[in-house]
Short mmCIF file of N, CA and C in Angstrom, two decimals:
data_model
loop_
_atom_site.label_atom_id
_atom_site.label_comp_id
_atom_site.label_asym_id
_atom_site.label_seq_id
_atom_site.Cartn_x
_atom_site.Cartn_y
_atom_site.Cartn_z
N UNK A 4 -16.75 -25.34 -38.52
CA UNK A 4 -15.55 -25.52 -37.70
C UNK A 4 -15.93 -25.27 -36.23
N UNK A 5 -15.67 -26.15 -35.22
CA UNK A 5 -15.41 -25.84 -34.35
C UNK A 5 -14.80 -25.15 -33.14
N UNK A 6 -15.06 -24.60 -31.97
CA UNK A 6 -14.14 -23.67 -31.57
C UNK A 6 -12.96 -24.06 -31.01
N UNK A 7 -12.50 -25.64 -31.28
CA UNK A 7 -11.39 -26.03 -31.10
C UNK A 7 -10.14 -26.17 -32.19
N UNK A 8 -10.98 -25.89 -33.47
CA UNK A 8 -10.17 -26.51 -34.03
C UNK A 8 -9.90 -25.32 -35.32
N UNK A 9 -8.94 -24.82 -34.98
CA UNK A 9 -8.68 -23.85 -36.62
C UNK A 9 -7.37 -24.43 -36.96
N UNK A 10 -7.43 -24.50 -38.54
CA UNK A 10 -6.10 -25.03 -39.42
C UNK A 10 -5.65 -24.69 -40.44
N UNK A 11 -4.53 -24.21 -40.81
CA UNK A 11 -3.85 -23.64 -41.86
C UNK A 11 -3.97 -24.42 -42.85
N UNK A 12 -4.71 -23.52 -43.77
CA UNK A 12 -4.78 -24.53 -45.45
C UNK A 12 -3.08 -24.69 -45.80
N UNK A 13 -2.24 -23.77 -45.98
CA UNK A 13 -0.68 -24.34 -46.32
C UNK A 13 0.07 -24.42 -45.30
N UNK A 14 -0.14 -24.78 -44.23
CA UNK A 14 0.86 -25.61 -43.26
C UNK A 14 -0.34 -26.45 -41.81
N UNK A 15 -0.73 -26.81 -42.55
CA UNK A 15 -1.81 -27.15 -41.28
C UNK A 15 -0.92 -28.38 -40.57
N UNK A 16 0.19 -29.10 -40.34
CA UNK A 16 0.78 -29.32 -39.60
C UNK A 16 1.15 -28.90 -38.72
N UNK A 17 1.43 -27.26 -38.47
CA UNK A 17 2.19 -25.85 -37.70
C UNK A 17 1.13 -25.45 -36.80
N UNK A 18 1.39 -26.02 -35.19
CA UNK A 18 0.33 -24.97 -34.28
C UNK A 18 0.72 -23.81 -33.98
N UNK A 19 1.52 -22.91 -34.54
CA UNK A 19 1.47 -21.63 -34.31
C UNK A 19 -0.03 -21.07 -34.47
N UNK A 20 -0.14 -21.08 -35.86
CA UNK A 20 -1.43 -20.39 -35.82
C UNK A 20 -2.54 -21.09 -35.40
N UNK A 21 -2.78 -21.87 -35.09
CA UNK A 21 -3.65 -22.23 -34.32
C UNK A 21 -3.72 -21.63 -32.92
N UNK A 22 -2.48 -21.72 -32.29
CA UNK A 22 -2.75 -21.14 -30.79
C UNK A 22 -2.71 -19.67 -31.01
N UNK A 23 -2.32 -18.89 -31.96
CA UNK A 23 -2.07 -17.33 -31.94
C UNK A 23 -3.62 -17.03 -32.37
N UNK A 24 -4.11 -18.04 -33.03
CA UNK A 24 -5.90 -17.77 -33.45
C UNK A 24 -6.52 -17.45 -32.19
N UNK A 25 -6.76 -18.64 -31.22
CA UNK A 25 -7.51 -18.85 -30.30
C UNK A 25 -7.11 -18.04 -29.36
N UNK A 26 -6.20 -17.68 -28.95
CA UNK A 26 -5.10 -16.68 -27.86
C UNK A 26 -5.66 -15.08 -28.32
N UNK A 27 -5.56 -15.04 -29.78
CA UNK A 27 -5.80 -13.44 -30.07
C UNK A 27 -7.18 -13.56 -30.39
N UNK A 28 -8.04 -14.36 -30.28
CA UNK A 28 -9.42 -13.77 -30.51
C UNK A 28 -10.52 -12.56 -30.17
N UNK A 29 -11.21 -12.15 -29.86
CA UNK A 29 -11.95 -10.96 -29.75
C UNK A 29 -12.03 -11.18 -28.13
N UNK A 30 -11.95 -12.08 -27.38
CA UNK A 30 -12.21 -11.60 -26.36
C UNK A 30 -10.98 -12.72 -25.42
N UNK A 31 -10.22 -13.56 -25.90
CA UNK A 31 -9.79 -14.39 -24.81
C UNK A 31 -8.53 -13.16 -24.08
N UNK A 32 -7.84 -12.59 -24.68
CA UNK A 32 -6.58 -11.51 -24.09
C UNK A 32 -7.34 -11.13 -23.00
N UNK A 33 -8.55 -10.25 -23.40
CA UNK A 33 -9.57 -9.35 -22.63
C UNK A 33 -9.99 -10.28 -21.32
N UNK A 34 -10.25 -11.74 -21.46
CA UNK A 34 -10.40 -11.97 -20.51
C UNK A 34 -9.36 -12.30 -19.50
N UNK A 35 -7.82 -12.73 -20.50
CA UNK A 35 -6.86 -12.83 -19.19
C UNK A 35 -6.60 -11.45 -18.63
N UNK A 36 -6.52 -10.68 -19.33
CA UNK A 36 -6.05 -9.43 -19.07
C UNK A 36 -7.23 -8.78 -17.47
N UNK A 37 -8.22 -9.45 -17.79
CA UNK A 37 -9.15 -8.90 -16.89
C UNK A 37 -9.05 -9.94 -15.17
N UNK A 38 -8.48 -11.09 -15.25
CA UNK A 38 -8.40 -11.90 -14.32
C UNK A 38 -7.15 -11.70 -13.75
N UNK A 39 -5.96 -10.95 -14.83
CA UNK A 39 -4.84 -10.57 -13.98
C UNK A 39 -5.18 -9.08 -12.96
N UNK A 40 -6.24 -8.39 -14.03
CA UNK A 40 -6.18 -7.22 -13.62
C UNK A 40 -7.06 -7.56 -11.99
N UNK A 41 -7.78 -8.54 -11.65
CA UNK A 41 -8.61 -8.59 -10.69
C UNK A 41 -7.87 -8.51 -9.33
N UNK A 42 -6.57 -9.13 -9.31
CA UNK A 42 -5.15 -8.72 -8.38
C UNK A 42 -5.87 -9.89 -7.23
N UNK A 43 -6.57 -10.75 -7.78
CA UNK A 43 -6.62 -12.06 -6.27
C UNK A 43 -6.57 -13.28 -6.84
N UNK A 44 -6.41 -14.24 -6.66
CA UNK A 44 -5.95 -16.05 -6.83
C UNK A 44 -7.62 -16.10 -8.00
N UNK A 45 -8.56 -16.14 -7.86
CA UNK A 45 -9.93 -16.41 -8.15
C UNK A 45 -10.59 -15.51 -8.53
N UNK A 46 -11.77 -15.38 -9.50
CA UNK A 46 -12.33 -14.96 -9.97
C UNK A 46 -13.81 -15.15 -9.92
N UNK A 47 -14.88 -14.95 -9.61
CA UNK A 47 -16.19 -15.44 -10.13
C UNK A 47 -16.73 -15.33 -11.62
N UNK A 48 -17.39 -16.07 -12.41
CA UNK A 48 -18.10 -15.77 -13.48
C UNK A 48 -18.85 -14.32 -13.47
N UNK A 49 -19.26 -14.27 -12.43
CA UNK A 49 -19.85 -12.74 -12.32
C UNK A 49 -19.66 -11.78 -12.51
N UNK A 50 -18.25 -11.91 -11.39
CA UNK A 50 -17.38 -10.80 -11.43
C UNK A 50 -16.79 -10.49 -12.74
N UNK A 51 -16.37 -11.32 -13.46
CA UNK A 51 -15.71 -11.38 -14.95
C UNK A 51 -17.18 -10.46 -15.75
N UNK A 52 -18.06 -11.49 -15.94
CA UNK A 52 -19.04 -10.47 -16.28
C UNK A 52 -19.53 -9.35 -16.26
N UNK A 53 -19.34 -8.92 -15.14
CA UNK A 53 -19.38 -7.26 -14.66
C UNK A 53 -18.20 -6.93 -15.32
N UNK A 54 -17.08 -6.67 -15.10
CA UNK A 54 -16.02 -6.27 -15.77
C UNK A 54 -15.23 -6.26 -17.10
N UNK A 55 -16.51 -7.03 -18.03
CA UNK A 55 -16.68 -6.92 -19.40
C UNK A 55 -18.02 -7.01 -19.81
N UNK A 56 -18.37 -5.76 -19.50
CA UNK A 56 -20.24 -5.44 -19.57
C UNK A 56 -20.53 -6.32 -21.05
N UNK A 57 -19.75 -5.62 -22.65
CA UNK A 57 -20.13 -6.11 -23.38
C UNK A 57 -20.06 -7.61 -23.98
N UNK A 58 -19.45 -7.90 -23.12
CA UNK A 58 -19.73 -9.86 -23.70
C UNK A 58 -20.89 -10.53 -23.12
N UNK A 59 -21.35 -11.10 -23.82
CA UNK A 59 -22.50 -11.91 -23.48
C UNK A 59 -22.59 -13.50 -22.56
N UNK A 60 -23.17 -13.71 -21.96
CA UNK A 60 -22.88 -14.83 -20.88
C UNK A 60 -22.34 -16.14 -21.79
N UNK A 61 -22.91 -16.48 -23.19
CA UNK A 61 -22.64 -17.60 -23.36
C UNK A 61 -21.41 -17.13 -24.33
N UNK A 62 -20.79 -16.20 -24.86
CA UNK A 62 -19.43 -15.80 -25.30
C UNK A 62 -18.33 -15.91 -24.19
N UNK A 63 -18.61 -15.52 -23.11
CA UNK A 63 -17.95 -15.64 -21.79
C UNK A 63 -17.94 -17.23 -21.85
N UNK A 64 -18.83 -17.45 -21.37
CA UNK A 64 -18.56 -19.42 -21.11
C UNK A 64 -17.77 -19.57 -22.14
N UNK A 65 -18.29 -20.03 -23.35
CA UNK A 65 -17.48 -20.21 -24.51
C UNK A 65 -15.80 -20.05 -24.47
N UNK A 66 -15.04 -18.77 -24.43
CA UNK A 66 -13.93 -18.14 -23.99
C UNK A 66 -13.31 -19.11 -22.94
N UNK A 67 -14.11 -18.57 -21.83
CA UNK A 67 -13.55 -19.53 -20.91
C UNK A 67 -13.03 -21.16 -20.56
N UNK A 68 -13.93 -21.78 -21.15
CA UNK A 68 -13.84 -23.15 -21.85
C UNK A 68 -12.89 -22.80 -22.78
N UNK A 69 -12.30 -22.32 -23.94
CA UNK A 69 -11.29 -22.38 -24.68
C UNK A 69 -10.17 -22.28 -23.69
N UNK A 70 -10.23 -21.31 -22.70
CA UNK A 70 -8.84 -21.01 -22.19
C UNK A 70 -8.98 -22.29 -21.49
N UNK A 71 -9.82 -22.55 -20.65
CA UNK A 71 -9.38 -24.14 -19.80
C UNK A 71 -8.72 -25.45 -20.45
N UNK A 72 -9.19 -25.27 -21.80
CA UNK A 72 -9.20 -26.16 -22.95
C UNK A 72 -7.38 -26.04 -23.05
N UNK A 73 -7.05 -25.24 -23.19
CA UNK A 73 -5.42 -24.77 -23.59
C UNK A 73 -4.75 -24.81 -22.61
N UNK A 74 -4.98 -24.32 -21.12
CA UNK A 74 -4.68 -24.48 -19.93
C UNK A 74 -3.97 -23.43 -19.40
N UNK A 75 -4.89 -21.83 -20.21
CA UNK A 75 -4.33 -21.03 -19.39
C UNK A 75 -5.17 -20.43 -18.51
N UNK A 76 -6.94 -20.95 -18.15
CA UNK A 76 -7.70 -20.56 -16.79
C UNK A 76 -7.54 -21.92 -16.15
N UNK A 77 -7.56 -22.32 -15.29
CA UNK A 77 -8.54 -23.10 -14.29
C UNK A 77 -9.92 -22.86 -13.87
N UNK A 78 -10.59 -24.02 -13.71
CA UNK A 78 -12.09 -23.57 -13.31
C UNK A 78 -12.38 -24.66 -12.31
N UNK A 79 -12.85 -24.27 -10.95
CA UNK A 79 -12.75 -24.92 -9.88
C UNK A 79 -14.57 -24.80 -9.77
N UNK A 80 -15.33 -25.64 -9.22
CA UNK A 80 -16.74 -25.64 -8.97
C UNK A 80 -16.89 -26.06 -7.66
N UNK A 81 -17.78 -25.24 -7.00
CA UNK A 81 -17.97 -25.53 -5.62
C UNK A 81 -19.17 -26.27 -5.27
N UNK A 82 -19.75 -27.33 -5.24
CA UNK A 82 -21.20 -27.49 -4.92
C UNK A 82 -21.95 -27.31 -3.58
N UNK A 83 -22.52 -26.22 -4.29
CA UNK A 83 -23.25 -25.33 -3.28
C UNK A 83 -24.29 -25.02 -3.80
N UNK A 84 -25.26 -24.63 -3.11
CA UNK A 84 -26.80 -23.99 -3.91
C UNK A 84 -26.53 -22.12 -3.80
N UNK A 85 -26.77 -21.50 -4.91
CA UNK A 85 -26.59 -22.18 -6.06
C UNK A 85 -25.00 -22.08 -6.34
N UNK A 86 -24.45 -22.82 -7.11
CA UNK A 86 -23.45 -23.49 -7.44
C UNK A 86 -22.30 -21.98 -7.74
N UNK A 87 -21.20 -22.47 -7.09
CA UNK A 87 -20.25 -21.11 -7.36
C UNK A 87 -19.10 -21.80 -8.14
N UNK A 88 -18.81 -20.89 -9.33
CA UNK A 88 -17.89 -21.61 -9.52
C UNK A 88 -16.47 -20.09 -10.16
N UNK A 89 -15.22 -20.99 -9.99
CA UNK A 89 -14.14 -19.92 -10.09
C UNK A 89 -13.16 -19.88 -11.04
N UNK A 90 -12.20 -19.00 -11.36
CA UNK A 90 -11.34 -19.14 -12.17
C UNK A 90 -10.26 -18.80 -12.11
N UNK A 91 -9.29 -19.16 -12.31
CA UNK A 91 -7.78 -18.89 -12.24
C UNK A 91 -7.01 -18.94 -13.25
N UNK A 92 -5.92 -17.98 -13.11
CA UNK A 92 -5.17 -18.30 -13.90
C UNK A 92 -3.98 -19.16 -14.03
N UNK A 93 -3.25 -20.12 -14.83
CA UNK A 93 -2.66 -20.97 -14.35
C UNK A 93 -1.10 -19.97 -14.73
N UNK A 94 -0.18 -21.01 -14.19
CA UNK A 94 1.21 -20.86 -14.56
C UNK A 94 1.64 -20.38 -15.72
N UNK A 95 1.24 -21.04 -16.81
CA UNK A 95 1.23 -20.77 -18.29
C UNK A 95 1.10 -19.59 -18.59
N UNK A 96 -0.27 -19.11 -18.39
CA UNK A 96 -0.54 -18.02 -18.39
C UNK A 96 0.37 -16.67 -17.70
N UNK A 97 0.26 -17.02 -16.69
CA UNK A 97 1.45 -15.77 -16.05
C UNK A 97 2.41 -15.97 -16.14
N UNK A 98 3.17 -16.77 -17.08
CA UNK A 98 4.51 -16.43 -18.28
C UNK A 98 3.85 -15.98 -19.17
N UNK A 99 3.03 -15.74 -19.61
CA UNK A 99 2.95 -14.92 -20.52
C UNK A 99 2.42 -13.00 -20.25
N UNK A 100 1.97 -13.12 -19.45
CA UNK A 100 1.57 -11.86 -18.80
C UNK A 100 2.25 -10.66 -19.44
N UNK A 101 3.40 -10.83 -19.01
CA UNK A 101 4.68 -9.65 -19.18
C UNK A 101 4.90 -9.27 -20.73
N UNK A 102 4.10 -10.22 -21.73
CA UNK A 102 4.31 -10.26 -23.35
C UNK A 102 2.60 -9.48 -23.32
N UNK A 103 1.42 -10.16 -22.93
CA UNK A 103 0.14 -9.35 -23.25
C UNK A 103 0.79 -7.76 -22.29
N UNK A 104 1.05 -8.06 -21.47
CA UNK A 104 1.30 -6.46 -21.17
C UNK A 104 2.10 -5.38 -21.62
N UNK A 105 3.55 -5.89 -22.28
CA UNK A 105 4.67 -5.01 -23.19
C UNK A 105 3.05 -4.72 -24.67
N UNK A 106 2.23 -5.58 -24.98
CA UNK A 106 1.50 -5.30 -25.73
C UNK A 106 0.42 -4.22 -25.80
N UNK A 107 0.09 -4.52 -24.12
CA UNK A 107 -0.92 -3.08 -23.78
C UNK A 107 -0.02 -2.02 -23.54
N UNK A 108 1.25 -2.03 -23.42
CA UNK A 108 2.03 -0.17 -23.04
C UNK A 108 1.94 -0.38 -24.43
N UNK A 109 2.73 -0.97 -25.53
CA UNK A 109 2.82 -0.52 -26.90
C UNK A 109 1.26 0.56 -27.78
N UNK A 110 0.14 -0.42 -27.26
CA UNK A 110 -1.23 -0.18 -27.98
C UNK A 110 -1.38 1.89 -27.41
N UNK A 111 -0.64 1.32 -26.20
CA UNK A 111 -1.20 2.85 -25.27
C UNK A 111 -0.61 4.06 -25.86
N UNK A 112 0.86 3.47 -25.99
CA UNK A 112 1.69 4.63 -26.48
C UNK A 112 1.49 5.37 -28.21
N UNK A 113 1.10 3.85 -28.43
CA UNK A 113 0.34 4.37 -30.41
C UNK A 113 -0.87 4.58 -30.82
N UNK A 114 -1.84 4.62 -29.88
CA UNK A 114 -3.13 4.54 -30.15
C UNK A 114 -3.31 6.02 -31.23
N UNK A 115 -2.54 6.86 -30.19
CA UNK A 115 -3.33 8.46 -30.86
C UNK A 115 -2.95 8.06 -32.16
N UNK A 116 -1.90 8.13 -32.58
CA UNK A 116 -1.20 7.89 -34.13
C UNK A 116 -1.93 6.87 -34.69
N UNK A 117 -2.08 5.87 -34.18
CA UNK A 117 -3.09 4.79 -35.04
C UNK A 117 -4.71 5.61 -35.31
N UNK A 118 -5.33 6.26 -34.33
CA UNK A 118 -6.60 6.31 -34.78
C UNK A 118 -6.43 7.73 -35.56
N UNK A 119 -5.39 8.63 -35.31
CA UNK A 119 -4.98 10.03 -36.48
C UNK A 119 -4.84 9.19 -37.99
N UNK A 120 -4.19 7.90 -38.04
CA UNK A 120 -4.31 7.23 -39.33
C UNK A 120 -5.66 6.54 -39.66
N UNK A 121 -5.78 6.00 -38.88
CA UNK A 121 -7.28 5.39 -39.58
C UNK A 121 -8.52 6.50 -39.86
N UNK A 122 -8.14 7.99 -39.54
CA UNK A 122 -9.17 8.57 -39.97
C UNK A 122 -8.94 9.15 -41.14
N UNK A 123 -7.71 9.37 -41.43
CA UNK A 123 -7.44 10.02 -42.75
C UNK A 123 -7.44 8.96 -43.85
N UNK A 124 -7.49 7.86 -43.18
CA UNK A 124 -7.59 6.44 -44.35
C UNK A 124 -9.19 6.22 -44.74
N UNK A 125 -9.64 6.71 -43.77
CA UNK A 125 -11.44 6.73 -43.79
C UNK A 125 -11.89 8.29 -44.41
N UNK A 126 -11.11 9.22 -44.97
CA UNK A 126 -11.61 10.43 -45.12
C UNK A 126 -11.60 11.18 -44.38
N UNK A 127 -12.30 10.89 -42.97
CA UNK A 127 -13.12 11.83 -42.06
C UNK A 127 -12.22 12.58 -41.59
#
């Protein structure tokens, strides 16, 4: 499968889950979350990179290309030596902002209680 294309064996007509797949994956939130958090119009690849030490350059591309793909980054290229290129977030995206973020106060406010459960579910 491709990274465009996920489909529900009993409703694969329905893009819900398709876009809630690609949207909640391991790193695309992390990266809007990180381009809102940057507080300016643009982004560099770099800068993104620095500010998510653990992803790897071609998981980053990857990501990024999905979100352009859906149309919630923009990616603008400058030709220049060597080549700069940027990212934005579009409109789309910052309607949704205010929903990934009611999501990060929720995570914040339950974390202790979630990881007090997952340890007694683990023994430890």
């Amino acid at each position: 499968m491709d990274r465009t294309t996920i489909e529900d064996a009993v409703f694969p007509n329905c893009p819900i889950r398709n876009i809630l797949a690609r949207l909640c994956d391991k790193w695309s939130l992390l990266v809007i979350y990180t381009l809102n958090k940057a507080g300016k119009d643009t982004v560099r690849f770099k800068e993104l990179q620095r500010e998510i030490p653990d992803i790897s350059q071609k998981m980053l591309t990857v990501t990024l290309r999905t979100l352009e793909d859906d149309g919630y980054v923009t990616r603008t290229v400058y030709p220049e030596v060597p080549p700069r290129v940027e990212y934005a977030l579009t409109d789309r995206t910052r309607s949704l902002l205010p929903h990934v973020n009611a999501l990060i106060e929720w995570a914040l406010e339950n974390k202790d209680a979630i990881m007090k459960d997952r340890k007694k579910a683990s023994g430890k």
